[in-house]
Tab-separated table of C-alpha atoms (C1' of nucleotides) in Angstrom:
chain	number	residue	atom	x	y	z
A	9	UNK	CA	33.823	103.817	92.153
A	10	UNK	CA	32.059	103.461	95.583
A	11	UNK	CA	28.471	103.917	95.651
A	12	UNK	CA	26.472	104.989	98.661
A	13	UNK	CA	22.957	103.480	98.937
A	14	UNK	CA	21.034	106.948	99.365
A	15	UNK	CA	19.039	106.801	102.559
A	16	UNK	CA	15.994	108.799	102.157
A	17	UNK	CA	14.082	110.381	105.212
A	18	UNK	CA	11.096	108.884	106.397
A	19	UNK	CA	9.280	112.229	106.759
A	20	UNK	CA	10.166	115.741	106.471
A	21	UNK	CA	10.593	117.778	109.520
A	22	UNK	CA	8.380	120.648	110.244
A	23	UNK	CA	9.561	122.955	112.911
A	24	UNK	CA	6.881	122.781	115.366
A	25	UNK	CA	7.158	124.952	118.690
A	26	UNK	CA	7.400	122.732	121.846
A	27	UNK	CA	8.453	125.293	124.178
A	28	UNK	CA	10.738	128.587	124.435
A	29	UNK	CA	13.769	127.596	126.134
A	30	UNK	CA	16.974	129.275	127.082
A	31	UNK	CA	20.260	127.566	125.491
A	32	UNK	CA	21.775	125.187	128.053
A	33	UNK	CA	25.259	125.826	127.219
A	34	UNK	CA	27.916	128.104	125.946
A	35	UNK	CA	26.187	129.606	122.941
A	36	UNK	CA	23.001	131.480	123.556
A	37	UNK	CA	20.265	130.264	121.283
A	38	UNK	CA	16.779	131.206	122.058
A	39	UNK	CA	14.385	129.152	119.964
A	40	UNK	CA	12.053	126.330	119.734
A	41	UNK	CA	12.927	122.759	121.014
A	42	UNK	CA	12.651	120.123	118.105
A	43	UNK	CA	12.199	116.408	118.568
A	44	UNK	CA	13.409	114.243	115.578
A	45	UNK	CA	13.420	110.446	114.989
A	46	UNK	CA	16.217	108.547	113.413
A	47	UNK	CA	16.778	109.328	109.927
A	48	UNK	CA	14.547	112.136	109.980
A	49	UNK	CA	15.433	115.339	107.969
A	50	UNK	CA	16.269	118.532	109.601
A	51	UNK	CA	16.811	120.589	106.390
A	52	UNK	CA	17.380	119.676	102.828
A	53	UNK	CA	19.851	121.090	100.149
A	54	UNK	CA	18.277	124.017	98.247
A	55	UNK	CA	15.838	124.979	100.801
A	56	UNK	CA	16.279	128.456	102.459
A	57	UNK	CA	18.580	128.801	105.120
A	58	UNK	CA	16.779	130.637	107.796
A	59	UNK	CA	17.597	128.813	110.853
A	60	UNK	CA	20.404	127.561	112.799
A	61	UNK	CA	20.379	124.753	115.345
A	62	UNK	CA	22.082	123.378	118.443
A	63	UNK	CA	21.980	119.601	119.317
A	64	UNK	CA	20.773	118.997	122.827
A	65	UNK	CA	20.686	115.121	122.619
A	66	UNK	CA	21.231	112.798	119.773
A	67	UNK	CA	23.522	113.499	116.805
A	68	UNK	CA	23.144	114.990	113.340
A	69	UNK	CA	24.815	114.446	109.965
A	70	UNK	CA	25.310	116.955	107.316
A	71	UNK	CA	25.912	115.574	103.699
A	72	UNK	CA	25.927	116.273	100.099
A	73	UNK	CA	25.011	113.866	97.275
A	74	UNK	CA	26.358	113.416	93.783
A	75	UNK	CA	24.059	113.014	90.902
A	76	UNK	CA	24.700	109.262	90.985
A	77	UNK	CA	23.986	108.909	94.582
A	78	UNK	CA	27.372	108.977	96.252
A	79	UNK	CA	27.217	110.657	99.507
A	80	UNK	CA	29.693	112.611	101.151
A	81	UNK	CA	29.077	113.304	104.907
A	82	UNK	CA	30.688	116.843	105.594
A	83	UNK	CA	30.598	116.706	109.227
A	84	UNK	CA	28.602	115.014	112.270
A	85	UNK	CA	27.145	117.155	115.085
A	86	UNK	CA	26.981	116.059	118.599
A	87	UNK	CA	25.376	117.440	121.817
A	88	UNK	CA	26.502	120.987	122.274
A	89	UNK	CA	27.441	121.704	118.842
A	90	UNK	CA	25.753	124.497	116.763
A	91	UNK	CA	25.128	123.759	112.802
A	92	UNK	CA	23.184	124.998	109.802
A	93	UNK	CA	25.344	128.176	109.450
A	94	UNK	CA	25.606	128.656	105.571
A	95	UNK	CA	27.780	130.456	103.324
A	96	UNK	CA	24.757	131.703	101.325
A	97	UNK	CA	20.809	132.024	101.446
A	98	UNK	CA	20.361	128.518	100.699
A	99	UNK	CA	21.245	125.030	102.150
A	100	UNK	CA	24.134	123.381	100.491
A	101	UNK	CA	23.830	120.311	102.447
A	102	UNK	CA	21.042	117.938	103.882
A	103	UNK	CA	21.001	117.551	107.616
A	104	UNK	CA	19.377	114.252	109.011
A	105	UNK	CA	19.252	112.876	112.800
A	106	UNK	CA	21.542	110.160	113.312
A	107	UNK	CA	19.265	108.627	116.249
A	108	UNK	CA	16.472	110.264	118.203
A	109	UNK	CA	17.458	113.660	118.608
A	110	UNK	CA	16.713	116.945	120.325
A	111	UNK	CA	17.399	120.301	118.734
A	112	UNK	CA	16.963	123.975	119.733
A	113	UNK	CA	16.121	125.930	116.524
A	114	UNK	CA	16.612	129.596	116.178
A	115	UNK	CA	16.198	132.082	113.464
A	116	UNK	CA	19.326	132.585	111.731
A	117	UNK	CA	18.415	136.404	111.467
A	118	UNK	CA	18.231	136.678	115.207
A	119	UNK	CA	21.927	136.082	115.279
A	120	UNK	CA	23.175	137.430	111.981
A	121	UNK	CA	21.703	140.898	112.051
A	122	UNK	CA	22.383	141.420	115.851
A	123	UNK	CA	25.265	143.868	116.018
A	124	UNK	CA	25.409	143.134	119.576
A	125	UNK	CA	29.332	142.270	119.161
A	126	UNK	CA	28.799	139.200	121.602
A	127	UNK	CA	26.660	137.307	119.531
A	128	UNK	CA	28.221	138.307	116.352
A	129	UNK	CA	31.612	137.211	117.528
A	130	UNK	CA	30.250	133.879	118.662
A	131	UNK	CA	28.603	133.348	115.462
A	132	UNK	CA	31.803	133.947	113.862
A	133	UNK	CA	33.726	131.356	116.108
A	134	UNK	CA	31.190	128.825	115.190
A	135	UNK	CA	31.594	129.555	111.561
A	136	UNK	CA	35.180	129.302	111.860
A	137	UNK	CA	35.054	126.092	113.746
A	138	UNK	CA	33.353	124.708	110.780
A	139	UNK	CA	35.794	126.028	108.506
A	140	UNK	CA	38.667	124.550	110.651
A	141	UNK	CA	36.996	121.025	110.555
A	142	UNK	CA	36.439	121.110	107.018
A	143	UNK	CA	39.935	121.953	106.322
A	144	UNK	CA	40.951	119.263	108.467
A	145	UNK	CA	38.659	116.913	106.838
A	146	UNK	CA	40.043	117.620	103.429
A	147	UNK	CA	43.475	116.933	104.618
A	148	UNK	CA	42.145	113.446	105.874
A	149	UNK	CA	40.444	112.752	102.820
A	150	UNK	CA	43.186	113.985	100.397
A	151	UNK	CA	46.297	112.459	102.061
A	152	UNK	CA	45.380	109.702	104.619
A	153	UNK	CA	45.262	106.144	104.145
A	154	UNK	CA	42.371	104.027	105.184
A	155	UNK	CA	44.033	103.082	108.495
A	156	UNK	CA	45.013	106.808	109.358
A	157	UNK	CA	41.348	107.988	108.522
A	158	UNK	CA	39.822	105.537	110.733
A	159	UNK	CA	42.188	106.124	113.419
A	160	UNK	CA	41.807	109.885	113.217
A	161	UNK	CA	38.064	109.389	113.290
A	162	UNK	CA	38.161	107.509	116.554
A	163	UNK	CA	40.595	109.947	117.996
A	164	UNK	CA	38.508	112.904	116.913
A	165	UNK	CA	35.159	111.462	118.089
A	166	UNK	CA	36.881	110.650	121.594
A	167	UNK	CA	38.076	114.142	121.946
A	168	UNK	CA	34.423	115.495	120.993
A	169	UNK	CA	32.523	113.028	123.244
A	170	UNK	CA	34.399	114.315	126.158
A	171	UNK	CA	37.752	112.695	125.970
A	172	UNK	CA	36.609	109.423	126.831
A	173	UNK	CA	38.301	106.034	125.867
A	174	UNK	CA	34.790	104.504	125.823
A	175	UNK	CA	32.987	105.658	122.541
A	176	UNK	CA	29.166	105.072	122.057
A	177	UNK	CA	28.992	106.007	118.281
A	178	UNK	CA	25.749	107.329	117.210
A	179	UNK	CA	26.391	106.465	113.547
A	180	UNK	CA	26.217	103.411	111.388
A	181	UNK	CA	29.239	101.890	109.555
A	182	UNK	CA	27.833	103.489	106.495
A	183	UNK	CA	27.979	106.880	107.980
A	184	UNK	CA	31.651	106.678	108.833
A	185	UNK	CA	32.269	105.507	105.355
A	186	UNK	CA	30.542	108.331	103.796
A	187	UNK	CA	32.439	110.598	106.047
A	188	UNK	CA	35.894	109.124	105.565
A	189	UNK	CA	35.406	108.813	101.859
A	190	UNK	CA	35.702	104.770	102.013
A	191	UNK	CA	33.394	101.933	101.688
A	192	UNK	CA	31.526	100.131	104.546
A	193	UNK	CA	33.580	97.168	103.881
A	194	UNK	CA	36.868	98.990	104.377
A	195	UNK	CA	35.804	100.742	107.498
A	196	UNK	CA	34.656	97.194	108.865
A	197	UNK	CA	37.912	95.564	108.111
A	198	UNK	CA	39.921	98.391	109.314
A	199	UNK	CA	38.357	98.256	112.706
A	200	UNK	CA	38.778	94.613	112.965
A	201	UNK	CA	42.358	95.116	112.109
A	202	UNK	CA	42.790	97.754	114.837
A	203	UNK	CA	41.040	95.402	117.167
A	204	UNK	CA	43.459	92.592	116.216
A	205	UNK	CA	46.334	94.852	116.728
A	206	UNK	CA	45.246	95.554	120.253
A	207	UNK	CA	44.540	99.280	119.813
A	208	UNK	CA	40.834	99.109	120.398
A	209	UNK	CA	38.106	96.581	121.541
A	210	UNK	CA	34.780	96.310	119.753
A	211	UNK	CA	31.928	95.655	122.074
A	212	UNK	CA	28.815	95.511	119.843
A	213	UNK	CA	29.178	97.811	116.709
A	214	UNK	CA	28.476	101.020	118.153
A	215	UNK	CA	30.561	100.719	121.529
A	216	UNK	CA	34.203	101.000	120.986
A	217	UNK	CA	36.771	101.061	123.709
A	218	UNK	CA	40.064	102.666	122.943
A	219	UNK	CA	42.889	100.557	124.580
A	220	UNK	CA	45.800	102.644	123.390
A	221	UNK	CA	44.549	106.006	122.759
A	222	UNK	CA	48.071	107.212	122.505
A	223	UNK	CA	49.232	104.824	119.744
A	224	UNK	CA	45.984	105.488	117.993
A	225	UNK	CA	46.844	108.981	117.829
A	226	UNK	CA	50.246	108.401	116.478
A	227	UNK	CA	48.700	106.158	113.846
A	228	UNK	CA	47.066	109.462	112.377
A	229	UNK	CA	50.144	110.660	111.139
B	9	UNK	CA	50.731	105.906	100.215
B	10	UNK	CA	51.497	108.944	98.275
B	11	UNK	CA	54.520	111.357	99.210
B	12	UNK	CA	54.765	114.724	98.319
B	13	UNK	CA	58.347	116.129	98.209
B	14	UNK	CA	58.166	118.989	100.396
B	15	UNK	CA	59.142	122.309	98.671
B	16	UNK	CA	60.834	124.450	100.971
B	17	UNK	CA	60.560	128.445	100.472
B	18	UNK	CA	63.759	129.836	99.390
B	19	UNK	CA	63.435	132.784	101.827
B	20	UNK	CA	60.861	134.028	104.417
B	21	UNK	CA	58.768	136.918	103.245
B	22	UNK	CA	59.207	140.313	105.408
B	23	UNK	CA	56.117	142.673	104.835
B	24	UNK	CA	57.980	145.633	103.683
B	25	UNK	CA	55.912	148.525	102.900
B	26	UNK	CA	56.129	149.669	99.345
B	27	UNK	CA	53.238	152.096	99.270
B	28	UNK	CA	49.807	152.689	100.439
B	29	UNK	CA	47.129	151.836	97.889
B	30	UNK	CA	43.494	151.598	97.570
B	31	UNK	CA	41.954	148.040	97.025
B	32	UNK	CA	41.741	147.759	93.135
B	33	UNK	CA	38.579	145.624	93.263
B	34	UNK	CA	35.403	144.503	95.180
B	35	UNK	CA	36.773	144.236	98.825
B	36	UNK	CA	38.252	147.207	100.460
B	37	UNK	CA	41.839	146.381	101.749
B	38	UNK	CA	43.875	149.293	102.641
B	39	UNK	CA	47.562	148.051	103.090
B	40	UNK	CA	50.918	147.621	101.804
B	41	UNK	CA	51.918	146.031	98.355
B	42	UNK	CA	54.090	143.217	98.541
B	43	UNK	CA	56.126	141.492	95.887
B	44	UNK	CA	56.953	137.925	95.790
B	45	UNK	CA	58.893	135.539	93.826
B	46	UNK	CA	58.043	131.947	92.953
B	47	UNK	CA	57.790	129.774	95.953
B	48	UNK	CA	58.487	132.490	98.243
B	49	UNK	CA	56.363	132.103	101.614
B	50	UNK	CA	53.879	134.400	102.537
B	51	UNK	CA	53.121	133.016	106.003
B	52	UNK	CA	53.766	129.649	107.758
B	53	UNK	CA	51.955	127.294	109.919
B	54	UNK	CA	52.134	128.308	113.422
B	55	UNK	CA	52.791	132.084	112.909
B	56	UNK	CA	50.404	134.707	114.449
B	57	UNK	CA	47.610	135.590	111.950
B	58	UNK	CA	47.596	139.181	112.076
B	59	UNK	CA	47.210	139.956	108.490
B	60	UNK	CA	45.014	139.228	105.416
B	61	UNK	CA	46.060	139.553	101.850
B	62	UNK	CA	44.546	140.009	98.412
B	63	UNK	CA	46.040	138.766	95.166
B	64	UNK	CA	46.890	141.563	92.908
B	65	UNK	CA	48.768	139.606	90.273
B	66	UNK	CA	49.894	135.917	90.305
B	67	UNK	CA	48.702	133.173	92.618
B	68	UNK	CA	49.066	131.518	95.734
B	69	UNK	CA	48.751	128.172	97.463
B	70	UNK	CA	47.642	127.432	100.938
B	71	UNK	CA	48.615	124.027	102.359
B	72	UNK	CA	49.254	121.836	105.319
B	73	UNK	CA	51.822	119.114	105.673
B	74	UNK	CA	51.603	115.681	107.717
B	75	UNK	CA	54.343	114.767	109.782
B	76	UNK	CA	56.116	112.565	107.026
B	77	UNK	CA	55.825	115.367	104.401
B	78	UNK	CA	52.597	114.492	102.514
B	79	UNK	CA	51.028	117.835	101.517
B	80	UNK	CA	47.443	118.882	100.838
B	81	UNK	CA	46.909	121.948	99.271
B	82	UNK	CA	43.554	123.579	100.610
B	83	UNK	CA	43.255	126.177	98.009
B	84	UNK	CA	44.521	128.247	95.372
B	85	UNK	CA	44.112	131.933	95.427
B	86	UNK	CA	43.938	134.017	92.021
B	87	UNK	CA	43.896	137.673	91.199
B	88	UNK	CA	41.068	139.407	93.242
B	89	UNK	CA	40.949	136.601	95.853
B	90	UNK	CA	41.509	137.545	99.608
B	91	UNK	CA	43.141	134.888	101.616
B	92	UNK	CA	44.764	134.673	105.136
B	93	UNK	CA	41.384	134.692	107.248
B	94	UNK	CA	41.998	132.298	109.980
B	95	UNK	CA	39.804	130.372	112.397
B	96	UNK	CA	41.991	131.167	115.435
B	97	UNK	CA	45.003	133.275	116.455
B	98	UNK	CA	47.721	131.395	114.657
B	99	UNK	CA	48.265	130.179	111.066
B	100	UNK	CA	46.839	126.764	110.308
B	101	UNK	CA	48.246	126.677	106.912
B	102	UNK	CA	51.468	127.769	105.054
B	103	UNK	CA	51.000	130.148	102.038
B	104	UNK	CA	53.270	130.503	99.112
B	105	UNK	CA	53.577	132.416	95.929
B	106	UNK	CA	53.054	129.953	92.748
B	107	UNK	CA	54.633	132.351	90.521
B	108	UNK	CA	56.051	135.972	90.744
B	109	UNK	CA	53.032	137.459	92.620
B	110	UNK	CA	51.873	140.836	93.994
B	111	UNK	CA	49.771	141.117	97.117
B	112	UNK	CA	48.276	143.668	99.166
B	113	UNK	CA	48.634	143.017	102.726
B	114	UNK	CA	46.393	144.534	105.537
B	115	UNK	CA	46.148	143.996	109.236
B	116	UNK	CA	43.550	141.591	110.261
B	117	UNK	CA	42.435	143.781	113.184
B	118	UNK	CA	41.508	146.654	110.633
B	119	UNK	CA	38.717	144.597	109.523
B	120	UNK	CA	37.941	142.217	112.123
B	121	UNK	CA	37.478	144.686	114.804
B	122	UNK	CA	35.800	147.082	112.811
B	123	UNK	CA	32.111	147.244	113.728
B	124	UNK	CA	31.103	149.207	110.530
B	125	UNK	CA	28.789	146.479	109.265
B	126	UNK	CA	29.804	146.956	105.508
B	127	UNK	CA	33.216	145.643	106.352
B	128	UNK	CA	32.263	143.037	108.850
B	129	UNK	CA	29.787	141.778	106.406
B	130	UNK	CA	32.342	141.628	103.748
B	131	UNK	CA	34.698	139.678	105.936
B	132	UNK	CA	32.001	137.144	106.801
B	133	UNK	CA	31.320	136.790	103.151
B	134	UNK	CA	34.978	135.903	102.352
B	135	UNK	CA	35.335	133.364	105.361
B	136	UNK	CA	32.034	131.758	104.024
B	137	UNK	CA	33.481	131.738	100.609
B	138	UNK	CA	36.407	129.755	101.983
B	139	UNK	CA	34.096	127.338	103.914
B	140	UNK	CA	32.037	126.667	100.765
B	141	UNK	CA	35.155	125.936	98.872
B	142	UNK	CA	36.485	123.821	101.477
B	143	UNK	CA	33.333	121.811	101.529
B	144	UNK	CA	33.195	121.398	97.864
B	145	UNK	CA	36.888	120.453	98.013
B	146	UNK	CA	36.036	117.634	100.706
B	147	UNK	CA	33.202	116.283	98.368
B	148	UNK	CA	35.812	116.100	95.321
B	149	UNK	CA	38.624	114.367	97.523
B	150	UNK	CA	36.194	111.864	99.272
B	151	UNK	CA	33.842	110.916	96.487
B	152	UNK	CA	35.272	111.674	93.057
B	153	UNK	CA	37.499	109.537	90.908
B	154	UNK	CA	40.744	110.964	89.718
B	155	UNK	CA	39.071	111.597	86.250
B	156	UNK	CA	36.174	113.528	88.007
B	157	UNK	CA	38.675	115.350	90.126
B	158	UNK	CA	40.985	116.483	87.428
B	159	UNK	CA	37.825	117.573	85.174
B	160	UNK	CA	36.281	119.544	88.044
B	161	UNK	CA	39.558	121.198	88.736
B	162	UNK	CA	39.843	122.410	85.149
B	163	UNK	CA	36.061	123.737	85.067
B	164	UNK	CA	36.659	125.431	88.399
B	165	UNK	CA	39.794	127.113	87.228
B	166	UNK	CA	38.087	128.153	84.011
B	167	UNK	CA	35.340	129.578	85.973
B	168	UNK	CA	37.566	131.456	88.385
B	169	UNK	CA	39.710	132.777	86.010
B	170	UNK	CA	37.069	134.455	83.979
B	171	UNK	CA	35.025	131.857	82.329
B	172	UNK	CA	37.626	131.286	79.680
B	173	UNK	CA	38.254	128.139	77.497
B	174	UNK	CA	41.903	128.790	77.523
B	175	UNK	CA	43.452	128.141	80.758
B	176	UNK	CA	46.917	129.604	81.771
B	177	UNK	CA	47.774	127.454	84.869
B	178	UNK	CA	49.884	129.183	87.398
B	179	UNK	CA	50.821	125.901	89.105
B	180	UNK	CA	52.685	122.806	88.309
B	181	UNK	CA	51.374	119.281	88.048
B	182	UNK	CA	52.739	118.533	91.643
B	183	UNK	CA	50.580	121.565	92.920
B	184	UNK	CA	47.557	120.161	91.218
B	185	UNK	CA	48.104	116.594	92.488
B	186	UNK	CA	48.455	117.830	96.019
B	187	UNK	CA	45.255	119.847	95.610
B	188	UNK	CA	43.272	116.945	94.301
B	189	UNK	CA	44.836	114.216	96.581
B	190	UNK	CA	46.521	112.237	93.542
B	191	UNK	CA	50.184	111.867	92.334
B	192	UNK	CA	51.541	113.963	89.709
B	193	UNK	CA	51.811	110.897	87.408
B	194	UNK	CA	47.949	110.263	87.620
B	195	UNK	CA	47.293	113.886	87.180
B	196	UNK	CA	49.452	113.917	84.030
B	197	UNK	CA	47.993	110.600	82.640
B	198	UNK	CA	44.434	111.941	83.305
B	199	UNK	CA	45.084	115.046	81.287
B	200	UNK	CA	46.749	113.107	78.725
B	201	UNK	CA	43.558	110.818	78.647
B	202	UNK	CA	41.220	113.902	78.575
B	203	UNK	CA	43.133	115.334	75.386
B	204	UNK	CA	43.243	111.785	73.709
B	205	UNK	CA	39.180	111.821	74.333
B	206	UNK	CA	39.105	115.294	72.631
B	207	UNK	CA	38.002	117.098	75.639
B	208	UNK	CA	41.021	119.242	76.191
B	209	UNK	CA	43.897	120.133	74.104
B	210	UNK	CA	47.446	120.776	75.951
B	211	UNK	CA	49.630	123.303	74.538
B	212	UNK	CA	52.828	123.300	76.637
B	213	UNK	CA	51.977	122.093	80.249
B	214	UNK	CA	50.823	125.271	81.778
B	215	UNK	CA	48.423	126.100	78.801
B	216	UNK	CA	45.229	124.056	78.517
B	217	UNK	CA	42.392	124.522	75.900
B	218	UNK	CA	38.968	123.394	77.091
B	219	UNK	CA	37.594	122.087	73.666
B	220	UNK	CA	34.343	120.540	75.199
B	221	UNK	CA	33.697	122.503	78.525
B	222	UNK	CA	30.096	121.244	78.432
B	223	UNK	CA	31.074	117.504	78.499
B	224	UNK	CA	33.918	118.359	80.836
B	225	UNK	CA	31.200	119.696	83.037
B	226	UNK	CA	29.271	116.479	82.823
B	227	UNK	CA	32.333	114.340	83.709
B	228	UNK	CA	32.376	115.898	87.054
B	229	UNK	CA	29.269	114.014	88.325
C	12	DG	C1'	11.581	82.166	122.591
C	13	DC	C1'	11.764	82.245	117.759
C	14	DC	C1'	11.938	84.598	113.238
C	15	DA	C1'	12.912	88.350	110.184
C	16	DC	C1'	15.066	92.195	109.074
C	17	DG	C1'	18.818	95.228	109.209
C	18	DC	C1'	23.457	96.089	109.884
C	19	DC	C1'	28.079	94.266	110.110
C	20	DT	C1'	31.818	91.206	108.952
C	21	DT	C1'	34.462	88.221	106.249
C	22	DG	C1'	36.127	86.237	102.002
C	23	DA	C1'	37.293	86.227	96.907
C	24	DT	C1'	38.350	88.918	93.158
C	25	DA	C1'	38.604	93.263	90.264
C	26	DT	C1'	40.162	97.911	89.639
C	27	DT	C1'	41.962	101.989	90.495
C	28	DC	C1'	45.782	104.768	91.623
C	29	DA	C1'	50.409	104.650	93.500
C	30	DT	C1'	55.185	103.468	92.951
C	31	DC	C1'	59.260	102.825	90.730
C	32	DA	C1'	61.950	103.607	86.493
C	33	DA	C1'	63.225	105.933	82.253
C	34	DA	C1'	62.783	109.001	78.657
C	35	DC	C1'	61.354	113.402	76.872
C	36	DA	C1'	60.464	118.586	76.602
C	37	DC	C1'	60.906	123.115	77.978
C	38	DT	C1'	63.859	126.884	80.045
C	39	DT	C1'	67.750	128.929	81.468
C	40	DC	C1'	72.343	129.869	81.094
C	41	DA	C1'	76.945	129.663	79.229
D	28	DT	C1'	73.681	126.699	69.810
D	29	DG	C1'	74.338	123.579	73.227
D	30	DA	C1'	74.242	121.607	77.882
D	31	DA	C1'	72.036	121.282	82.384
D	32	DG	C1'	68.340	121.312	85.070
D	33	DT	C1'	63.799	121.025	86.293
D	34	DG	C1'	59.274	119.486	85.367
D	35	DT	C1'	56.407	116.228	82.671
D	36	DT	C1'	55.000	112.265	80.291
D	37	DT	C1'	54.886	107.601	79.527
D	38	DG	C1'	55.418	102.636	80.824
D	39	DA	C1'	55.798	98.548	83.755
D	40	DT	C1'	54.539	96.828	88.074
D	41	DG	C1'	52.413	96.595	92.631
D	42	DA	C1'	49.613	97.866	96.649
D	43	DA	C1'	45.283	99.565	98.444
D	44	DT	C1'	41.089	99.863	98.347
D	45	DA	C1'	36.446	98.926	95.803
D	46	DT	C1'	33.181	95.420	94.306
D	47	DC	C1'	30.757	91.285	94.555
D	48	DA	C1'	29.002	87.597	97.229
D	49	DA	C1'	27.913	85.133	101.564
D	50	DG	C1'	27.384	84.392	106.115
D	51	DG	C1'	26.781	86.056	111.096
D	52	DC	C1'	25.247	88.593	114.707
D	53	DG	C1'	22.108	91.700	117.130
D	54	DT	C1'	17.628	93.438	117.711
D	55	DG	C1'	12.740	94.228	117.652
D	56	DG	C1'	8.222	92.247	116.806
D	57	DC	C1'	5.248	88.583	117.199
DNA sequence: GCCACGCCTTGATATTCATCAAACACTTCA
DNA sequence: TGAAGTGTTTGATGAATATCAAGGCGTGGC
């Protein structure tokens, strides 16, 4: 069984209002801007879920932890993504900043109770995007090999970061491992293997160049 | 890598109106009643998603298939459950009856476009239930051992079938395997092992008695 | 510029689970 | 009642991945 050494956040985040700001992109999120440093907690499992967030800069991981410390990262959120929509009243995951991160925080009630169909529909779309990604994730975790998982992770990240061939990953190997249901060693070995096969080029551990994106995509099965 | 022999549905389902009927339980679903026999398809991946369904009797599996036939069951739906809510316009999964099954089918637009907040809110709740279950599923697939997966499956099924200690499973071992990301042999061995440990009693392969539900729940981690 | 720390990679070995193969049970149908 | 078929269990073996253990690289602090 694999164990993930639990990373504890250095200090809990307190939503301090910096400034009121209009949302920069697709979804309208009126709220306060929040600055977080690396590994800082956005919210914790069990807390009341009264806010949603949009990533402006940086990145966030949402995860759950088993009683013995094994961690499963549900998803990463990148600039432009909205996260923090919960099925119920309380947080079912913990969210932490991967790097120094800027978020916009808005009261959940602002959007949920709003009967203005435009907003309600966008919120629906966001929740459904989470559902879709979660189902894709389950397929990967249940039925793909380590090679396929890593390849599909890279392809997915490339698409989300704007269809680039040069990835600047905001997360550590441990984060990737906990997202893909693998160990850090397996992730590392698999990346090395992909490099030896000529599919990618590692340039420092956070920077990955996709040399054969097409072949990589085919590897995902 | 594990292979799931693809089960092809014998005949596609055509939504024949049998009778208009009020929904029997919690969620209001006005639509036609549909009768399906074992392994019959409710809808297939790629089709337009214009209906949602409620299980009246029997059970349904929703799954996705990789290019080489590996199958991942996203979820099972039991009497009282509503399924078929999709993130987008088209079906991302295939749904099939596990046994002889009765469903109520309703046009999706009936509920989605309805600005009556009661209906909209219930639909939201249903979608969020799917999200929650999908995330739980990802945790299981990513970070639990075969033992833990089977134990949590049994505990979950017991809860959903009405907190009973005597399970009458509507699915085969292959279905369970494809849900838990295991092989049929591993599922079988694990169940045998649980029986030898005194936690469960197998009585015919579809019938399982939970002798120590508490211990079983602890096994899930 | 050097040291120290954290993260990453690599190697050796262990374990879990998949695969291959065969026998066994339950069901259906004659 | 018996035979065939389907699904399940069990056994033997192998492959994929985890675990344990070092060593290397990069980065930030002094």
